[in-house]
Structure formats: structure tokens, C-alpha cells
């Protein structure tokens, strides 16, 4: 590794320390919106308004260095989401939560990488 490579790496680390929180918040918020759209699309439609009740929370854990956003169903309808997802004695499981997680993984990772590239010289 050359000295120029180390200097470039240190410069990028300084940029991340200065702007990383702002871009991190944007990435987490945009990733949550992507997952909410995918979850709403994949949710079983025969459950009434369950697919329209997907919500995102505000950003949590910023003071602790761990940014997260909760994505899920609202309080009134969310309690029944596990029945079609996990199945019952009379109903086969549909696994729309797991399918949504797999489907949204790549677009969310792309958002995170694009935000990281926006901060650094990568």
C-alpha cells in the first residue's frame, strides 16, 4: 500500500465523520421507504386493508450510533398479519414478510452504497 493510498483513506474517513450521520439518516430513511413499498405490494390482499396499513417510524438510535427505522403494520391491523404470513391449521403460509425482505435487500444495499459513494471518493 502506498502513502497516497493511506492519505486518501484517511481523507475519506474524515469525510465520513463529518457528513456520515447526515447521509446515514438519508440512507436509512430511503431504505425504509423501499421496504415499506415492497411489503405493501407483497402483503396478502384478501386481508382487507392490511396492505394499506404499512407504516414507517421515525429514525431511532441516532445518539447511540445505530440508526434504525421500524417498518410494519399499524396497531389496529398489524396483530392479524401473522395469520396469513405464517399460516394456520386451515391456511397455508404465504411468507410475504420473508419474501419482501429478500426482494428489498438488493435495492436497499444499492441505496446505502450510493450514499456512501456520495460522501467518500470511492
mmCIF file with all atom_site columns, C-alpha atoms in Angstrom:
data_model
loop_
_atom_site.group_PDB
_atom_site.id
_atom_site.type_symbol
_atom_site.label_atom_id
_atom_site.label_alt_id
_atom_site.label_comp_id
_atom_site.label_asym_id
_atom_site.label_entity_id
_atom_site.label_seq_id
_atom_site.pdbx_PDB_ins_code
_atom_site.Cartn_x
_atom_site.Cartn_y
_atom_site.Cartn_z
_atom_site.occupancy
_atom_site.B_iso_or_equiv
_atom_site.pdbx_formal_charge
_atom_site.auth_seq_id
_atom_site.auth_comp_id
_atom_site.auth_asym_id
_atom_site.auth_atom_id
_atom_site.pdbx_PDB_model_num
ATOM 1   C CA . UNK A 1 1   ? 0.000   0.000   0.000  1.00 0.00 ? 1   UNK A CA 1
ATOM 2   C CA . UNK A 1 2   ? 1.355   3.400   -0.905 1.00 0.00 ? 2   UNK A CA 1
ATOM 3   C CA . UNK A 1 3   ? 1.392   6.565   1.153  1.00 0.00 ? 3   UNK A CA 1
ATOM 4   C CA . UNK A 1 4   ? -1.076  8.177   -1.268 1.00 0.00 ? 4   UNK A CA 1
ATOM 5   C CA . UNK A 1 5   ? -3.475  5.296   -0.640 1.00 0.00 ? 5   UNK A CA 1
ATOM 6   C CA . UNK A 1 6   ? -3.284  5.788   3.116  1.00 0.00 ? 6   UNK A CA 1
ATOM 7   C CA . UNK A 1 7   ? -3.754  9.546   2.782  1.00 0.00 ? 7   UNK A CA 1
ATOM 8   C CA . UNK A 1 8   ? -6.778  9.011   0.562  1.00 0.00 ? 8   UNK A CA 1
ATOM 9   C CA . UNK A 1 9   ? -8.240  6.541   3.043  1.00 0.00 ? 9   UNK A CA 1
ATOM 10  C CA . UNK A 1 10  ? -7.735  8.949   5.951  1.00 0.00 ? 10  UNK A CA 1
ATOM 11  C CA . UNK A 1 11  ? -9.326  11.748  3.932  1.00 0.00 ? 11  UNK A CA 1
ATOM 12  C CA . UNK A 1 12  ? -12.382 9.562   3.280  1.00 0.00 ? 12  UNK A CA 1
ATOM 13  C CA . UNK A 1 13  ? -12.610 8.656   6.974  1.00 0.00 ? 13  UNK A CA 1
ATOM 14  C CA . UNK A 1 14  ? -12.591 12.360  7.862  1.00 0.00 ? 14  UNK A CA 1
ATOM 15  C CA . UNK A 1 15  ? -15.390 12.967  5.353  1.00 0.00 ? 15  UNK A CA 1
ATOM 16  C CA . UNK A 1 16  ? -17.425 10.136  6.856  1.00 0.00 ? 16  UNK A CA 1
ATOM 17  C CA . UNK A 1 17  ? -17.016 11.568  10.341 1.00 0.00 ? 17  UNK A CA 1
ATOM 18  C CA . UNK A 1 18  ? -18.196 14.979  9.185  1.00 0.00 ? 18  UNK A CA 1
ATOM 19  C CA . UNK A 1 19  ? -21.067 14.033  6.874  1.00 0.00 ? 19  UNK A CA 1
ATOM 20  C CA . UNK A 1 20  ? -21.684 10.376  7.643  1.00 0.00 ? 20  UNK A CA 1
ATOM 21  C CA . UNK A 1 21  ? -24.569 10.959  10.037 1.00 0.00 ? 21  UNK A CA 1
ATOM 22  C CA . UNK A 1 22  ? -26.497 13.078  7.529  1.00 0.00 ? 22  UNK A CA 1
ATOM 23  C CA . UNK A 1 23  ? -26.040 10.586  4.702  1.00 0.00 ? 23  UNK A CA 1
ATOM 24  C CA . UNK A 1 24  ? -26.658 7.676   7.056  1.00 0.00 ? 24  UNK A CA 1
ATOM 25  C CA . UNK A 1 25  ? -30.020 9.130   8.070  1.00 0.00 ? 25  UNK A CA 1
ATOM 26  C CA . UNK A 1 26  ? -30.963 9.647   4.421  1.00 0.00 ? 26  UNK A CA 1
ATOM 27  C CA . UNK A 1 27  ? -29.960 6.093   3.512  1.00 0.00 ? 27  UNK A CA 1
ATOM 28  C CA . UNK A 1 28  ? -31.892 4.544   6.402  1.00 0.00 ? 28  UNK A CA 1
ATOM 29  C CA . UNK A 1 29  ? -34.983 6.633   5.667  1.00 0.00 ? 29  UNK A CA 1
ATOM 30  C CA . UNK A 1 30  ? -34.916 5.829   1.924  1.00 0.00 ? 30  UNK A CA 1
ATOM 31  C CA . UNK A 1 31  ? -34.252 2.146   2.620  1.00 0.00 ? 31  UNK A CA 1
ATOM 32  C CA . UNK A 1 32  ? -37.240 2.012   4.965  1.00 0.00 ? 32  UNK A CA 1
ATOM 33  C CA . UNK A 1 33  ? -39.465 3.576   2.304  1.00 0.00 ? 33  UNK A CA 1
ATOM 34  C CA . UNK A 1 34  ? -38.331 0.987   -0.252 1.00 0.00 ? 34  UNK A CA 1
ATOM 35  C CA . UNK A 1 35  ? -39.041 -1.867  2.153  1.00 0.00 ? 35  UNK A CA 1
ATOM 36  C CA . UNK A 1 36  ? -42.452 -0.411  3.055  1.00 0.00 ? 36  UNK A CA 1
ATOM 37  C CA . UNK A 1 37  ? -43.444 -0.280  -0.623 1.00 0.00 ? 37  UNK A CA 1
ATOM 38  C CA . UNK A 1 38  ? -42.294 -3.859  -1.236 1.00 0.00 ? 38  UNK A CA 1
ATOM 39  C CA . UNK A 1 39  ? -44.048 -5.115  1.906  1.00 0.00 ? 39  UNK A CA 1
ATOM 40  C CA . UNK A 1 40  ? -47.269 -3.363  0.928  1.00 0.00 ? 40  UNK A CA 1
ATOM 41  C CA . UNK A 1 41  ? -47.078 -4.848  -2.573 1.00 0.00 ? 41  UNK A CA 1
ATOM 42  C CA . UNK A 1 42  ? -46.438 -8.396  -1.308 1.00 0.00 ? 42  UNK A CA 1
ATOM 43  C CA . UNK A 1 43  ? -48.995 -8.364  1.527  1.00 0.00 ? 43  UNK A CA 1
ATOM 44  C CA . UNK A 1 44  ? -51.976 -10.633 1.025  1.00 0.00 ? 44  UNK A CA 1
ATOM 45  C CA . UNK A 1 45  ? -54.844 -8.617  -0.449 1.00 0.00 ? 45  UNK A CA 1
ATOM 46  C CA . UNK A 1 46  ? -57.548 -10.857 0.957  1.00 0.00 ? 46  UNK A CA 1
ATOM 47  C CA . UNK A 1 47  ? -56.884 -9.446  4.433  1.00 0.00 ? 47  UNK A CA 1
ATOM 48  C CA . UNK A 1 48  ? -58.712 -6.195  3.665  1.00 0.00 ? 48  UNK A CA 1
ATOM 49  C CA . UNK A 1 49  ? -56.798 -3.059  4.476  1.00 0.00 ? 49  UNK A CA 1
ATOM 50  C CA . UNK A 1 50  ? -53.653 -4.789  5.741  1.00 0.00 ? 50  UNK A CA 1
ATOM 51  C CA . UNK A 1 51  ? -51.584 -3.865  2.688  1.00 0.00 ? 51  UNK A CA 1
ATOM 52  C CA . UNK A 1 52  ? -52.577 -0.198  3.089  1.00 0.00 ? 52  UNK A CA 1
ATOM 53  C CA . UNK A 1 53  ? -51.607 -0.153  6.776  1.00 0.00 ? 53  UNK A CA 1
ATOM 54  C CA . UNK A 1 54  ? -47.819 -0.411  6.305  1.00 0.00 ? 54  UNK A CA 1
ATOM 55  C CA . UNK A 1 55  ? -46.089 2.356   8.249  1.00 0.00 ? 55  UNK A CA 1
ATOM 56  C CA . UNK A 1 56  ? -42.554 3.552   8.966  1.00 0.00 ? 56  UNK A CA 1
ATOM 57  C CA . UNK A 1 57  ? -41.377 5.066   12.235 1.00 0.00 ? 57  UNK A CA 1
ATOM 58  C CA . UNK A 1 58  ? -39.005 7.934   12.708 1.00 0.00 ? 58  UNK A CA 1
ATOM 59  C CA . UNK A 1 59  ? -35.272 7.349   12.954 1.00 0.00 ? 59  UNK A CA 1
ATOM 60  C CA . UNK A 1 60  ? -34.249 5.787   16.260 1.00 0.00 ? 60  UNK A CA 1
ATOM 61  C CA . UNK A 1 61  ? -30.909 5.317   17.978 1.00 0.00 ? 61  UNK A CA 1
ATOM 62  C CA . UNK A 1 62  ? -29.095 8.288   16.453 1.00 0.00 ? 62  UNK A CA 1
ATOM 63  C CA . UNK A 1 63  ? -27.481 9.244   19.760 1.00 0.00 ? 63  UNK A CA 1
ATOM 64  C CA . UNK A 1 64  ? -26.170 5.716   20.223 1.00 0.00 ? 64  UNK A CA 1
ATOM 65  C CA . UNK A 1 65  ? -24.583 5.461   16.765 1.00 0.00 ? 65  UNK A CA 1
ATOM 66  C CA . UNK A 1 66  ? -27.067 2.907   15.478 1.00 0.00 ? 66  UNK A CA 1
ATOM 67  C CA . UNK A 1 67  ? -29.650 4.283   13.059 1.00 0.00 ? 67  UNK A CA 1
ATOM 68  C CA . UNK A 1 68  ? -32.828 2.269   12.560 1.00 0.00 ? 68  UNK A CA 1
ATOM 69  C CA . UNK A 1 69  ? -36.394 2.703   11.348 1.00 0.00 ? 69  UNK A CA 1
ATOM 70  C CA . UNK A 1 70  ? -39.236 0.345   12.182 1.00 0.00 ? 70  UNK A CA 1
ATOM 71  C CA . UNK A 1 71  ? -41.337 -0.765  9.210  1.00 0.00 ? 71  UNK A CA 1
ATOM 72  C CA . UNK A 1 72  ? -44.527 -2.722  9.731  1.00 0.00 ? 72  UNK A CA 1
ATOM 73  C CA . UNK A 1 73  ? -48.272 -2.685  10.070 1.00 0.00 ? 73  UNK A CA 1
ATOM 74  C CA . UNK A 1 74  ? -50.198 -0.204  12.181 1.00 0.00 ? 74  UNK A CA 1
ATOM 75  C CA . UNK A 1 75  ? -51.583 -1.077  15.594 1.00 0.00 ? 75  UNK A CA 1
ATOM 76  C CA . UNK A 1 76  ? -55.188 -1.667  14.516 1.00 0.00 ? 76  UNK A CA 1
ATOM 77  C CA . UNK A 1 77  ? -54.498 -4.207  11.762 1.00 0.00 ? 77  UNK A CA 1
ATOM 78  C CA . UNK A 1 78  ? -50.971 -5.424  12.439 1.00 0.00 ? 78  UNK A CA 1
ATOM 79  C CA . UNK A 1 79  ? -51.961 -8.019  15.010 1.00 0.00 ? 79  UNK A CA 1
ATOM 80  C CA . UNK A 1 80  ? -53.529 -10.181 12.312 1.00 0.00 ? 80  UNK A CA 1
ATOM 81  C CA . UNK A 1 81  ? -50.653 -10.060 9.795  1.00 0.00 ? 81  UNK A CA 1
ATOM 82  C CA . UNK A 1 82  ? -49.008 -13.187 11.182 1.00 0.00 ? 82  UNK A CA 1
ATOM 83  C CA . UNK A 1 83  ? -52.010 -15.387 10.339 1.00 0.00 ? 83  UNK A CA 1
ATOM 84  C CA . UNK A 1 84  ? -51.670 -15.246 6.527  1.00 0.00 ? 84  UNK A CA 1
ATOM 85  C CA . UNK A 1 85  ? -47.879 -14.919 6.722  1.00 0.00 ? 85  UNK A CA 1
ATOM 86  C CA . UNK A 1 86  ? -47.224 -17.906 8.996  1.00 0.00 ? 86  UNK A CA 1
ATOM 87  C CA . UNK A 1 87  ? -50.338 -19.907 8.158  1.00 0.00 ? 87  UNK A CA 1
ATOM 88  C CA . UNK A 1 88  ? -52.935 -21.596 10.330 1.00 0.00 ? 88  UNK A CA 1
ATOM 89  C CA . UNK A 1 89  ? -54.465 -25.034 10.539 1.00 0.00 ? 89  UNK A CA 1
ATOM 90  C CA . UNK A 1 90  ? -56.777 -24.079 7.672  1.00 0.00 ? 90  UNK A CA 1
ATOM 91  C CA . UNK A 1 91  ? -54.495 -21.807 5.645  1.00 0.00 ? 91  UNK A CA 1
ATOM 92  C CA . UNK A 1 92  ? -51.109 -22.393 4.035  1.00 0.00 ? 92  UNK A CA 1
ATOM 93  C CA . UNK A 1 93  ? -48.400 -19.855 4.945  1.00 0.00 ? 93  UNK A CA 1
ATOM 94  C CA . UNK A 1 94  ? -47.792 -17.142 2.354  1.00 0.00 ? 94  UNK A CA 1
ATOM 95  C CA . UNK A 1 95  ? -44.474 -15.837 3.771  1.00 0.00 ? 95  UNK A CA 1
ATOM 96  C CA . UNK A 1 96  ? -44.921 -12.334 2.324  1.00 0.00 ? 96  UNK A CA 1
ATOM 97  C CA . UNK A 1 97  ? -42.757 -10.782 5.070  1.00 0.00 ? 97  UNK A CA 1
ATOM 98  C CA . UNK A 1 98  ? -39.807 -13.029 4.254  1.00 0.00 ? 98  UNK A CA 1
ATOM 99  C CA . UNK A 1 99  ? -40.328 -12.590 0.507  1.00 0.00 ? 99  UNK A CA 1
ATOM 100 C CA . UNK A 1 100 ? -40.411 -8.811  0.961  1.00 0.00 ? 100 UNK A CA 1
ATOM 101 C CA . UNK A 1 101 ? -37.151 -8.865  2.918  1.00 0.00 ? 101 UNK A CA 1
ATOM 102 C CA . UNK A 1 102 ? -35.391 -10.815 0.175  1.00 0.00 ? 102 UNK A CA 1
ATOM 103 C CA . UNK A 1 103 ? -36.894 -8.681  -2.594 1.00 0.00 ? 103 UNK A CA 1
ATOM 104 C CA . UNK A 1 104 ? -35.924 -5.378  -0.948 1.00 0.00 ? 104 UNK A CA 1
ATOM 105 C CA . UNK A 1 105 ? -32.404 -6.377  0.123  1.00 0.00 ? 105 UNK A CA 1
ATOM 106 C CA . UNK A 1 106 ? -30.608 -5.514  -3.126 1.00 0.00 ? 106 UNK A CA 1
ATOM 107 C CA . UNK A 1 107 ? -32.279 -2.110  -3.752 1.00 0.00 ? 107 UNK A CA 1
ATOM 108 C CA . UNK A 1 108 ? -31.641 -1.101  -0.134 1.00 0.00 ? 108 UNK A CA 1
ATOM 109 C CA . UNK A 1 109 ? -27.982 -2.118  -0.347 1.00 0.00 ? 109 UNK A CA 1
ATOM 110 C CA . UNK A 1 110 ? -27.684 -0.063  -3.539 1.00 0.00 ? 110 UNK A CA 1
ATOM 111 C CA . UNK A 1 111 ? -29.111 2.974   -1.725 1.00 0.00 ? 111 UNK A CA 1
ATOM 112 C CA . UNK A 1 112 ? -26.584 2.537   1.088  1.00 0.00 ? 112 UNK A CA 1
ATOM 113 C CA . UNK A 1 113 ? -23.667 2.180   -1.345 1.00 0.00 ? 113 UNK A CA 1
ATOM 114 C CA . UNK A 1 114 ? -24.767 5.225   -3.356 1.00 0.00 ? 114 UNK A CA 1
ATOM 115 C CA . UNK A 1 115 ? -24.947 7.324   -0.175 1.00 0.00 ? 115 UNK A CA 1
ATOM 116 C CA . UNK A 1 116 ? -21.517 6.061   0.900  1.00 0.00 ? 116 UNK A CA 1
ATOM 117 C CA . UNK A 1 117 ? -20.081 6.961   -2.506 1.00 0.00 ? 117 UNK A CA 1
ATOM 118 C CA . UNK A 1 118 ? -21.672 10.403  -2.168 1.00 0.00 ? 118 UNK A CA 1
ATOM 119 C CA . UNK A 1 119 ? -19.677 11.055  0.997  1.00 0.00 ? 119 UNK A CA 1
ATOM 120 C CA . UNK A 1 120 ? -16.357 9.491   0.001  1.00 0.00 ? 120 UNK A CA 1
ATOM 121 C CA . UNK A 1 121 ? -14.192 9.445   -3.111 1.00 0.00 ? 121 UNK A CA 1
ATOM 122 C CA . UNK A 1 122 ? -14.908 5.791   -3.876 1.00 0.00 ? 122 UNK A CA 1
#
